[in-house]
Coordinates of C-alpha atoms in Angstrom, one line a residue:
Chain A
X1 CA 14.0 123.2 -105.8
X2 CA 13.7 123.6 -101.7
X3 CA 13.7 127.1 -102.0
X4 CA 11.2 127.7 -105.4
X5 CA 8.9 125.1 -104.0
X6 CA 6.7 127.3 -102.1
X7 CA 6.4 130.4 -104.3
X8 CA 5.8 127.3 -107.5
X9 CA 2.8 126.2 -105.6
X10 CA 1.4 128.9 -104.9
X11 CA 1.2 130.3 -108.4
X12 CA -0.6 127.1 -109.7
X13 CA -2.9 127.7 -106.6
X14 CA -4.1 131.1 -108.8
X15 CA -7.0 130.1 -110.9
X16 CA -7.3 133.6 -112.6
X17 CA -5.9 137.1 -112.0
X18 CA -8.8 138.8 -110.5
X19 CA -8.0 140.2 -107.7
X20 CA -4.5 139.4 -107.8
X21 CA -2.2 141.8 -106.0
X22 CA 1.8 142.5 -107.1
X23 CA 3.8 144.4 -104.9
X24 CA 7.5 144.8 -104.6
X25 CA 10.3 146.5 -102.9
X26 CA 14.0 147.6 -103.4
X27 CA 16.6 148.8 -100.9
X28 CA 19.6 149.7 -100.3
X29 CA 20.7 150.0 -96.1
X30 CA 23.2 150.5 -93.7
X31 CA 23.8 148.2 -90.6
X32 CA 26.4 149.4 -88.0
X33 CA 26.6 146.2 -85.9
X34 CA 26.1 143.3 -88.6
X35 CA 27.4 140.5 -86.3
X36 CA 25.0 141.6 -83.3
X37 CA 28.4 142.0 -81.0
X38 CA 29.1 143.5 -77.7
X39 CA 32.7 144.0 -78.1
X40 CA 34.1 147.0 -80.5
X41 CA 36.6 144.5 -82.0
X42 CA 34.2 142.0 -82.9
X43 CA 31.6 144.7 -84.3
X44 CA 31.8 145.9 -88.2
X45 CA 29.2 147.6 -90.4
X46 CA 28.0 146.9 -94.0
X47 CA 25.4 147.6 -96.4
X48 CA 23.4 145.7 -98.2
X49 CA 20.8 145.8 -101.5
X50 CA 17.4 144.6 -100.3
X51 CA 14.5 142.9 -102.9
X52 CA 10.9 141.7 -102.4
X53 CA 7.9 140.5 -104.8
X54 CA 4.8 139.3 -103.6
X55 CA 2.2 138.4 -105.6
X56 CA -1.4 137.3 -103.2
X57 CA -4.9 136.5 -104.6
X58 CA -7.6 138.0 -102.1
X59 CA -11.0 135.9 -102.1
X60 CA -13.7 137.8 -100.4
X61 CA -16.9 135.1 -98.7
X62 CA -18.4 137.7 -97.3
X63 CA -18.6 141.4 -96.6
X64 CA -16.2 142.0 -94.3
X65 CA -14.2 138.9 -94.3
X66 CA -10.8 138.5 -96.5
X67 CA -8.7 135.8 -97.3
X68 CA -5.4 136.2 -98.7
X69 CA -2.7 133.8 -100.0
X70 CA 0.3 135.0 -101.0
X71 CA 3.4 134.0 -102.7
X72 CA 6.9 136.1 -101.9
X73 CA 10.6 136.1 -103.3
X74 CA 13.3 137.8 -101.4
X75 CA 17.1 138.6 -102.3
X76 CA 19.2 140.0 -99.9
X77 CA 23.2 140.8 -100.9
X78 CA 26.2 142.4 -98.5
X79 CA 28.5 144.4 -99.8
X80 CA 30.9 142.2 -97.5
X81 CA 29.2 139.9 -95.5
X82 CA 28.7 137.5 -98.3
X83 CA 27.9 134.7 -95.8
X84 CA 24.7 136.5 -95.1
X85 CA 23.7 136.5 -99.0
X86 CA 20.8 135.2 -99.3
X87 CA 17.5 134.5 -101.3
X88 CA 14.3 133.0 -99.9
X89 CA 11.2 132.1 -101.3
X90 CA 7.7 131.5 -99.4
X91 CA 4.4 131.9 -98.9
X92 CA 1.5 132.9 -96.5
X93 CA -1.9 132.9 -95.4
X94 CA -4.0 135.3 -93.6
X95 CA -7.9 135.9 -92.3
X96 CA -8.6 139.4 -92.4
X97 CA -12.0 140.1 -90.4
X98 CA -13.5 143.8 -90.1
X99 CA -15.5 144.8 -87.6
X100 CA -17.5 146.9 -89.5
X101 CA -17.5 148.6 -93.1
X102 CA -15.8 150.8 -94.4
X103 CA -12.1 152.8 -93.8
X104 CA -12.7 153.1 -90.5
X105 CA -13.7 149.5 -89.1
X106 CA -11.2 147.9 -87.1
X107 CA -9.6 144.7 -88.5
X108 CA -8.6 141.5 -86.3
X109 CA -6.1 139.5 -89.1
X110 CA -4.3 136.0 -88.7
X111 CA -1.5 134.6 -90.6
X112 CA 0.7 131.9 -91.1
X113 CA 4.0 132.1 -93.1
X114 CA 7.0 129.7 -93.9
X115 CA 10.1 130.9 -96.1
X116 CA 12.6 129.4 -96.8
X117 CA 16.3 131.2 -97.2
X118 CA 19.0 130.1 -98.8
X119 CA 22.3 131.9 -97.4
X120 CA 26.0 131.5 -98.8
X121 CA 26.6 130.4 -95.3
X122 CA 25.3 126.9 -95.6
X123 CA 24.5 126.7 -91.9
X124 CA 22.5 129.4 -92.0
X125 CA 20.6 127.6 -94.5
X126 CA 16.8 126.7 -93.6
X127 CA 13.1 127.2 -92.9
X128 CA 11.4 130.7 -91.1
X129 CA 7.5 130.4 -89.9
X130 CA 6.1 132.8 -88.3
X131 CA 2.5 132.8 -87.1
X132 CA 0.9 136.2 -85.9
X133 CA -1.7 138.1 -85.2
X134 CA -2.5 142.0 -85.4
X135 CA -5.1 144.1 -84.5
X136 CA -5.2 147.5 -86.4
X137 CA -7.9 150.4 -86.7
X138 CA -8.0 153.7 -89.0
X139 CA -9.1 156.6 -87.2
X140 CA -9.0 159.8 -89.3
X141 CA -8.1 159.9 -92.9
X142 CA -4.7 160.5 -91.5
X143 CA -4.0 158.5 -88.5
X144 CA -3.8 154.9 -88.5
X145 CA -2.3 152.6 -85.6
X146 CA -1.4 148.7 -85.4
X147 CA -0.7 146.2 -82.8
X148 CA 0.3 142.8 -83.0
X149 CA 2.0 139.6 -81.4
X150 CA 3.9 136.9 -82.9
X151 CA 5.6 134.0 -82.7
X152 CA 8.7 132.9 -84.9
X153 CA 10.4 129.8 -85.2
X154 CA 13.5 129.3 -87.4
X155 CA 15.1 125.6 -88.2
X156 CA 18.2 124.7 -89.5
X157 CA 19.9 121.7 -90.6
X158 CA 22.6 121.2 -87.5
X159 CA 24.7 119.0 -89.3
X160 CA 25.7 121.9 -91.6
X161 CA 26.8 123.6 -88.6
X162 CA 30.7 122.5 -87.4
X163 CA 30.6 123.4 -82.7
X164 CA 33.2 125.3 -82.2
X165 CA 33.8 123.2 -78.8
X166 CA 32.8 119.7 -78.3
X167 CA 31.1 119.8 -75.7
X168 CA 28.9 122.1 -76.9
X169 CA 26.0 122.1 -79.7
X170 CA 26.8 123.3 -82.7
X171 CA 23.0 124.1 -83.5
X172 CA 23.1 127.6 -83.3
X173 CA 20.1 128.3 -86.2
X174 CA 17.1 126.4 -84.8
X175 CA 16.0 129.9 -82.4
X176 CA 12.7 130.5 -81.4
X177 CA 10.8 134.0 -80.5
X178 CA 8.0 135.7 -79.6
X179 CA 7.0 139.4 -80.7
X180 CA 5.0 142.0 -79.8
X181 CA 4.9 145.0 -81.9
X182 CA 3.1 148.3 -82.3
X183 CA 3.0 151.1 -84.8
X184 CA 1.4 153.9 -85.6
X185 CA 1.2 155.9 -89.1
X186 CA 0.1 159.6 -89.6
X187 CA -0.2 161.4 -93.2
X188 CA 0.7 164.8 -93.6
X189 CA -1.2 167.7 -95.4
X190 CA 1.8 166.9 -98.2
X191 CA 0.4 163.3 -98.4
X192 CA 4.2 162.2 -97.1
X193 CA 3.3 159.5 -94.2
X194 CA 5.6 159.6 -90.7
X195 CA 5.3 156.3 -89.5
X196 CA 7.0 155.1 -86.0
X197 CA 6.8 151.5 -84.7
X198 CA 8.6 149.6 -81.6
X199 CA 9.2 145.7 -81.7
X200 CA 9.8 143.8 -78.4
X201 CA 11.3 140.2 -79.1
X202 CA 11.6 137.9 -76.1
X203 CA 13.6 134.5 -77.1
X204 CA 16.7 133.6 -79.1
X205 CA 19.6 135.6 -81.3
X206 CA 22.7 134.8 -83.3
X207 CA 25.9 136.7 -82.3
X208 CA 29.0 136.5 -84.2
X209 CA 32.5 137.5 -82.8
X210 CA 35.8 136.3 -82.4
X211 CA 36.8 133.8 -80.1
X212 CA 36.7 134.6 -76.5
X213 CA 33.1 136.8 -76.8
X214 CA 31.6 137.5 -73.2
X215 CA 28.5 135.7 -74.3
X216 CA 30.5 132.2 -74.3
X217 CA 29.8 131.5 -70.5
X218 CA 25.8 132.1 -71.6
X219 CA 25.6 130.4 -75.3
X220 CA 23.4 127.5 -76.1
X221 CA 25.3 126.3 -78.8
X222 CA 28.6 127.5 -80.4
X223 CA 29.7 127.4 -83.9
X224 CA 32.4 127.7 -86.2
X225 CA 30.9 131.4 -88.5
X226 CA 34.3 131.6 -90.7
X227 CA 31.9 131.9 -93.6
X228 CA 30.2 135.6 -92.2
X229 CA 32.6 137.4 -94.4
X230 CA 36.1 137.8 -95.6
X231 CA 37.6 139.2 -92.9
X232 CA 35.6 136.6 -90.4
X233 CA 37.8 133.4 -90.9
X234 CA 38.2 133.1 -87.0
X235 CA 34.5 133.9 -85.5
X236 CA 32.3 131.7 -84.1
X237 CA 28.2 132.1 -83.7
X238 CA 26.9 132.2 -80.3
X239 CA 23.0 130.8 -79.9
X240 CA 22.1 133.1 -76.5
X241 CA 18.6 133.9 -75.1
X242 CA 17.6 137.7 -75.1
X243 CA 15.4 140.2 -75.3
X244 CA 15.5 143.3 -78.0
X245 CA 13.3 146.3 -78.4
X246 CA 13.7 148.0 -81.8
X247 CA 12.7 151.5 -82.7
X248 CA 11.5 152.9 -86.1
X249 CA 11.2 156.3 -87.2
X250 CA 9.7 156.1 -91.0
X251 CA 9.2 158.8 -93.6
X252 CA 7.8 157.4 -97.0
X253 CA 6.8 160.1 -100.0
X254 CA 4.6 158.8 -102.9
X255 CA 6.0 159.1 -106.4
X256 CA 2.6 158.2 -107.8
X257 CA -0.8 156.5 -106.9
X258 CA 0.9 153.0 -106.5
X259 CA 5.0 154.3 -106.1
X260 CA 6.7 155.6 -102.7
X261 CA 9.7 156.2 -101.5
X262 CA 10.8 155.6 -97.7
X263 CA 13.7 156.3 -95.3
X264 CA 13.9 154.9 -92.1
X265 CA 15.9 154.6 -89.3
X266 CA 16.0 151.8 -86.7
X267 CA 17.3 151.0 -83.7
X268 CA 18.0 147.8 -82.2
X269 CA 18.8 147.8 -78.4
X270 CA 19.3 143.6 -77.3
X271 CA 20.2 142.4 -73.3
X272 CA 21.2 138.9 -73.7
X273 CA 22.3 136.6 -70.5
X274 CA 25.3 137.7 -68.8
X275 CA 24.1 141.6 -69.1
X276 CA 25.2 141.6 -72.5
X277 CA 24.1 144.2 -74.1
X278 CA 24.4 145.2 -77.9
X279 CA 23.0 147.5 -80.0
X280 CA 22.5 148.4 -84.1
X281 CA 21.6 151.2 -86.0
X282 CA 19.9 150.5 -89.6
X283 CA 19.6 153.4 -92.3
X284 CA 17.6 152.5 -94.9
X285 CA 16.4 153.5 -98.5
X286 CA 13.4 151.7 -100.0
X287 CA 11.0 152.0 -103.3
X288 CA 7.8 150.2 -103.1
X289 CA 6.1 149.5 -105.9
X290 CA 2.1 148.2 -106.1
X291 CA 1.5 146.4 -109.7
Chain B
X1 CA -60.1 185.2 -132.6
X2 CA -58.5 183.4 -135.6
X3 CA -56.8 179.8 -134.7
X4 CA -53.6 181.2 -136.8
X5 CA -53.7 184.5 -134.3
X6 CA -53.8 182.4 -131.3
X7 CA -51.0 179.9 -132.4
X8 CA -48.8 183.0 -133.5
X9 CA -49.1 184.5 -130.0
X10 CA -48.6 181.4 -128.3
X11 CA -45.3 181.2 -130.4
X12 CA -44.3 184.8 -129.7
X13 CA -44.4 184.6 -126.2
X14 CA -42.5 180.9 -125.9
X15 CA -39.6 182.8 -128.5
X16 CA -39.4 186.1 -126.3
X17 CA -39.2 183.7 -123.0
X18 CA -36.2 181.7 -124.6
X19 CA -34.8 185.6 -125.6
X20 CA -35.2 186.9 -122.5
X21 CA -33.4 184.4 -120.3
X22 CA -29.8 184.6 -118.5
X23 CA -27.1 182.4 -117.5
X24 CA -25.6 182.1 -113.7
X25 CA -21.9 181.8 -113.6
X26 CA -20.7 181.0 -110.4
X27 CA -16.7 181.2 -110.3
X28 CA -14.6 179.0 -107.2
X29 CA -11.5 180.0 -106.0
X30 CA -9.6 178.7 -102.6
X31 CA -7.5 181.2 -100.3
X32 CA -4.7 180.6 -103.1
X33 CA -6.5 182.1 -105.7
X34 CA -6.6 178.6 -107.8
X35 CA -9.8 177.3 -109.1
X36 CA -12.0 174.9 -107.4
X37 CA -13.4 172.0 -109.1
X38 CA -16.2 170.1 -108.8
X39 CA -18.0 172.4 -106.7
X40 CA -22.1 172.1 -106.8
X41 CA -24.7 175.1 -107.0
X42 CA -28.2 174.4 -107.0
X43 CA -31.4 177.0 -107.2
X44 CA -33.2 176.3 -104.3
X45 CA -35.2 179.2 -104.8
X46 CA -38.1 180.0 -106.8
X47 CA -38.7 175.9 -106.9
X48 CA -38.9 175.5 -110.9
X49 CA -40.6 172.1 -111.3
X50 CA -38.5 169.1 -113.0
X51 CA -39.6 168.7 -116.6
X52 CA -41.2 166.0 -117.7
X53 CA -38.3 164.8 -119.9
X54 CA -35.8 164.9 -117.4
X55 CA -33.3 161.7 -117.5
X56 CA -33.7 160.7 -114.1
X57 CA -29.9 158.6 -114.3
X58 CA -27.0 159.1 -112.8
X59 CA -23.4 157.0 -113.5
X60 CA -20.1 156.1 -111.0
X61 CA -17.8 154.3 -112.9
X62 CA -14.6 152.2 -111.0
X63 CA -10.9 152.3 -113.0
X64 CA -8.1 151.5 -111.8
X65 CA -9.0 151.2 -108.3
X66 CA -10.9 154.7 -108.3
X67 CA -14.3 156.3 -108.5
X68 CA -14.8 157.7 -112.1
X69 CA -16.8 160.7 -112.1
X70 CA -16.2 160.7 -108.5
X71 CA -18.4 163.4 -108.2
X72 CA -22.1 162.9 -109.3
X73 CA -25.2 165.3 -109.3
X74 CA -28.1 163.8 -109.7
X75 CA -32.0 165.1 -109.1
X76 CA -33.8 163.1 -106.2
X77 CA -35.5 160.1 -107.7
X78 CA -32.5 159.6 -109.7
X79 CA -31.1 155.7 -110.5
X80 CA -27.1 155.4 -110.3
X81 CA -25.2 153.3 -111.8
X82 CA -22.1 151.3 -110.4
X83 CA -20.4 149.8 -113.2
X84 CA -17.1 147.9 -112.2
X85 CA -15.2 148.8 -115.5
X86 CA -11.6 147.7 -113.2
X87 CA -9.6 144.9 -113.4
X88 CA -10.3 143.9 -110.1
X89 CA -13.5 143.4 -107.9
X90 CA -15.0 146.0 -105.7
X91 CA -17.6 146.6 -103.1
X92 CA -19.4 149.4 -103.4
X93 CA -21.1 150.5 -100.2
X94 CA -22.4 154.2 -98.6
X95 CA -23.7 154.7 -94.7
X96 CA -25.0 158.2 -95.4
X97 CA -28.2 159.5 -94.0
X98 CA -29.9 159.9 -97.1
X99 CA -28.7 156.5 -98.7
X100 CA -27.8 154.0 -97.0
X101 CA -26.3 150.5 -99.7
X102 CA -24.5 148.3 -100.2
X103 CA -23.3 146.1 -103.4
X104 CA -21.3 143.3 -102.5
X105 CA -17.8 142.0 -104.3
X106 CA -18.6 142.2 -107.8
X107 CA -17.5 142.6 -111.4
X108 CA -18.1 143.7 -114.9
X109 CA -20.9 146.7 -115.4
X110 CA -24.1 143.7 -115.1
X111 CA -25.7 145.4 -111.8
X112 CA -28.3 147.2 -110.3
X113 CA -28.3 150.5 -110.7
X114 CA -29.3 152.5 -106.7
X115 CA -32.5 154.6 -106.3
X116 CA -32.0 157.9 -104.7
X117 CA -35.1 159.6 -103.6
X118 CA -33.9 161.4 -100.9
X119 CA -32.3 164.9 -101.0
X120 CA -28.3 165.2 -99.7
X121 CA -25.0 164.2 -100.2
X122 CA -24.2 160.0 -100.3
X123 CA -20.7 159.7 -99.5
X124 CA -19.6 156.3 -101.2
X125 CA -16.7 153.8 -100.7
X126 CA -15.6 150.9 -101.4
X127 CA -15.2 148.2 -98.0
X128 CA -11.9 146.6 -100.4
X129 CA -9.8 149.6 -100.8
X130 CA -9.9 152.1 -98.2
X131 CA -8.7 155.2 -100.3
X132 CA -11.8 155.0 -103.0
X133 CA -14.3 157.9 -102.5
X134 CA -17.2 158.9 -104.0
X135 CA -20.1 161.7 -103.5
X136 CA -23.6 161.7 -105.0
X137 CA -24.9 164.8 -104.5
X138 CA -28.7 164.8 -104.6
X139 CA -30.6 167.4 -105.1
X140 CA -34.3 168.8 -104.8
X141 CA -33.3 170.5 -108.3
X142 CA -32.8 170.0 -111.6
X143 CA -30.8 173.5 -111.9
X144 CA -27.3 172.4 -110.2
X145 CA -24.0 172.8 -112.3
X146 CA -20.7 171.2 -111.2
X147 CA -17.5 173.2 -111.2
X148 CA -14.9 172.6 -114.1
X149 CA -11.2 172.4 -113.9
X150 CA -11.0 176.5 -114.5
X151 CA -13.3 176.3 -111.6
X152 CA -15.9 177.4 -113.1
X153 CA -20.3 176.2 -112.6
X154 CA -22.7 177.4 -115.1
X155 CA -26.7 177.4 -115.3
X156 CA -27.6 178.4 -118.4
X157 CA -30.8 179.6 -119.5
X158 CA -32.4 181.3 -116.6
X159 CA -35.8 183.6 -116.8
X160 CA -34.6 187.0 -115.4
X161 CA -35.6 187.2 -111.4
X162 CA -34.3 186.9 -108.0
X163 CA -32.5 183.5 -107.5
X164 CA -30.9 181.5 -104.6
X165 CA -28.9 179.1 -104.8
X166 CA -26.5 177.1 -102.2
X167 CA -23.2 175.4 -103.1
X168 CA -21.7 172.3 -101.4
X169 CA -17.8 171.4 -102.0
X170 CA -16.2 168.3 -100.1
X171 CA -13.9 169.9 -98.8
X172 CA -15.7 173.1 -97.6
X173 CA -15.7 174.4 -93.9
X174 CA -18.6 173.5 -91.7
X175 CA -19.8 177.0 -91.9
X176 CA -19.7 177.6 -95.6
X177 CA -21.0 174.1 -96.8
X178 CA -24.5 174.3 -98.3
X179 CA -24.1 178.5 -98.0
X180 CA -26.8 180.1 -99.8
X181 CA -26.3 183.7 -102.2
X182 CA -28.8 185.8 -103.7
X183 CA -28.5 186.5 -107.4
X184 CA -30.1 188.3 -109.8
X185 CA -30.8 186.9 -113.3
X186 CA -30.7 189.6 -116.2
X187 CA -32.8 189.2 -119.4
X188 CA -29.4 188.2 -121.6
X189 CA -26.2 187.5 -120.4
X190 CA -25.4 186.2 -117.8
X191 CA -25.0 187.4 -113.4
X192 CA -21.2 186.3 -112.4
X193 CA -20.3 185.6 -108.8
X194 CA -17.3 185.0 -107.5
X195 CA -17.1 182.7 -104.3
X196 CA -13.5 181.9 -102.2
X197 CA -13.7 178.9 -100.6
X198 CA -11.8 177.8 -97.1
X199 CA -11.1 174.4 -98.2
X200 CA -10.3 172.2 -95.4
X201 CA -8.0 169.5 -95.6
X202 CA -8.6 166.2 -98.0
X203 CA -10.6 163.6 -96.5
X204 CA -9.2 161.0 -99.0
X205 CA -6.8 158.3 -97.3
X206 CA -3.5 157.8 -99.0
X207 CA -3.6 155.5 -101.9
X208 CA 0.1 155.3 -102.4
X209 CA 2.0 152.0 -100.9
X210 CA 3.4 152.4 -97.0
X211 CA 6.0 150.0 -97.7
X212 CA 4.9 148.3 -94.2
X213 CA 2.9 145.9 -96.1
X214 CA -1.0 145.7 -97.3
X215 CA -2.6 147.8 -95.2
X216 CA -6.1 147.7 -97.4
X217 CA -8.8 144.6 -97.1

């Protein structure tokens, strides 16, 4: 019920389907560092099946200014990592403003968004809101470019979570972050779009490893992560500060007017305390799909 | 002389005018060789006057989040039409020097129709979703054709004479948009020209999803 809530309300909030948008993705990808770990014996890969639908109604109360409410369901499932199945169900709201008509008017947007996922590791359970703002401007048919900051807070229910040391929270899931992102898109003469973006994240991660982890001396909170995957019935999740920077490289064909097809590669680079440092590589396949 | 004469005459000369007339058949290619469509002509030269029957109305339909007849030719002092035929509002808007509008969010085909009394080309969007382009072309004459799939724009019924007439494309070079070619109109048939247009590359933005989430409002 916790988890349709959300997506439930916001259906009831659409009083007719004009101007109702459906769009969906599905995706297969590769992580080569799913625990976020420093340590090659604490570090594993998997891959994972990826799938969104959102459905928003836009209301337009004058020229230039947007509103859109929207309504999303997510499904994520490991080919290992079961503990980091999950679905989640949510919604959002965002103020689009253009300066200006037409393509080529900049736009100043505002949103607000709460989800909440529902993982097969229970402590993982819990609410994601994330309030942001972005700032993006179209300046040939081709070449489009977006910045943006956010902030992102994630709760959990800490007594789901069993410490790993007395002394020591257990509430590793309640994390907080800031963001600041920028991207930048550019359509070739095939109509196949490059895109590239980089994401700088300033607050709290989630590392899993087996006992003994360099980022103990540095954690927050400790807890016991047996349920991460099969093979995982001896780590424990570290809460550390850090900051991350994550690369994209993005190529995305269309199949049709409202169909495309993307691969992308990302990078994650994270320095946590201590001079930790880890990294993860993420290939992925996607097909988006506007309705 | 006899009314009957006079009328007979009159008659003679309308049927040998309609007899002796011609047809211009402007073919479009690119550097590929492949036809060209919807590529104007219009005479600009002699000015033949607009008859008096003319239907001075012009129509830009909206499906499925698109312009319908996306390309429009229309003699200045022209009405057009916006119908909203879609499933989905739209808001139809142009900043071009010769026309200058702007219908806000609206559905169903219960509007206005736009007066065009100047002579040019209206580029037209929509302020909802970026990739929707339109272009009224108006001209100063009622003699314009529009280039079919084959690539192919057709004036038909022509007195024989010296004509000029300039072409416009969307996606023409600087230097060959509104080009102007002499041609001569025989008495029958018609005077084929052959024109290879530079296209340049599409102004259209991309329609099809990014994946990085809605990038149109």
């Amino acid at each position: 019920m916790k988890l349709l809530l959300p997506f439930v309300l916001f259906i009831f909030a659409l009083p007719c389907l004009a101007n109702v948008e459906i769009d969906g993705d599905l995706s297969v990808a590769t992580n080569d560092n799913i625990p976020n770990a420093v340590s090659k014996t604490d570090i594993f890969d998997d891959s994972f099946l990826a799938g969104n639908l959102n459905v928003a109604k836009l209301w337009v109360p004058a020229t230039g200014k947007s509103i859109l409410l929207s309504g999303h369901l997510g499904l994520v499932q490991f080919n290992n990592s079961g503990g980091l199945n999950r679905h989640s169900a949510g919604s959002s709201l965002s103020y689009i403003q253009r300066m200006g008509m037409g393509a080529y008017a900049p736009r100043f947007s505002v949103s607000v968004r709460a989800d909440y996922r529902d993982f097969d590791s229970d402590l993982r359970d819990g609410w994601l809101y994330r309030a942001g703002i972005n700032l993006e401007k179209r300046f040939t048919p081709a070449l489009h470019a977006r910045v943006g900051l956010a902030h992102e807070e994630r709760s959990a229910d800490k007594q789901k979570a069993t410490p790993y040391v007395y002394s020591i929270s257990g509430d590793v899931f309640n994390q907080s972050n800031n963001e600041f992102s920028a991207s930048i898109d550019y359509t070739l003469i095939n109509n196949s779009m490059i895109s590239a973006r980089y994401t700088y994240r300033d607050g709290e991660i989630d590392a899993s490893t087996n006992p003994g982890s360099a980022f103990f001396p540095f954690s927050k909170a400790i807890a016991q992560d047996h349920q991460l995957c099969d093979s995982c019935q001896n780590y424990v999740v570290y809460l550390v500060d850090a900051t991350s920077h994550g690369f994209v490289i993005d190529w995305n064909w269309p199949l049709g007017n409202d169909s495309s097809v993307s691969t992308s590669i990302e990078r994650r680079i994270a320095d946590t305390d201590g001079n930790n440092t880890y990294t993860a590589n993420i290939l992925q396949i996607k097909l988006n799909q506007r309705f | 002389m006899n009314h009957k004469v006079i009328i007979l005459v009159i008659l003679l000369i309308q049927l040998s005018s309609s007899l002796l007339a011609g047809d211009l058949d402007v073919s479009f290619r690119n550097a590929d060789g492949e036809p060209v469509i919807d590529a104007i002509i219009e005479i600009v030269s002699p000015v033949i006057p607009v008859p008096d029957n003319w239907d001075y109305r012009g129509l830009m339909d909206q499906v499925d989040k698109e312009f319908i007849g996306n390309v429009v030719t229309i003699v200045r002092g022209s009405y057009v039409l916006f119908p909203n035929n879609d499933d989905i509002q739209h808001h139809v808007y142009s900043f071009s020097d010769n026309k200058s509008f702007d219908l806000p969010l609206y559905s169903g085909t219960d509007t206005e129709p736009v007066l065009f009394d100047v002579a040019g080309v209206t580029v037209v969007g929509c302020n909802i979703h970026d990739w929707m382009l339109g272009y009224i072309y108006v001209g100063d004459s009622h003699l314009m054709a529009k280039s079919n799939a084959s690539g192919l724009a057709k004036i038909n019924n022509l007195s024989p004479g010296e004509y000029t007439f300039k072409i416009w494309h969307e996606r023409a070079r600087r230097n060959e948009q509104f080009s102007t070619y002499q041609v001569s109109i025989p008495k029958s048939g018609a005077a084929s020209v052959e024109i290879e247009l530079n296209l340049g590359r599409d102004r259209r933005i991309r329609r099809a999803p990014s994946g990085s989430g809605s990038s149109y409002h």
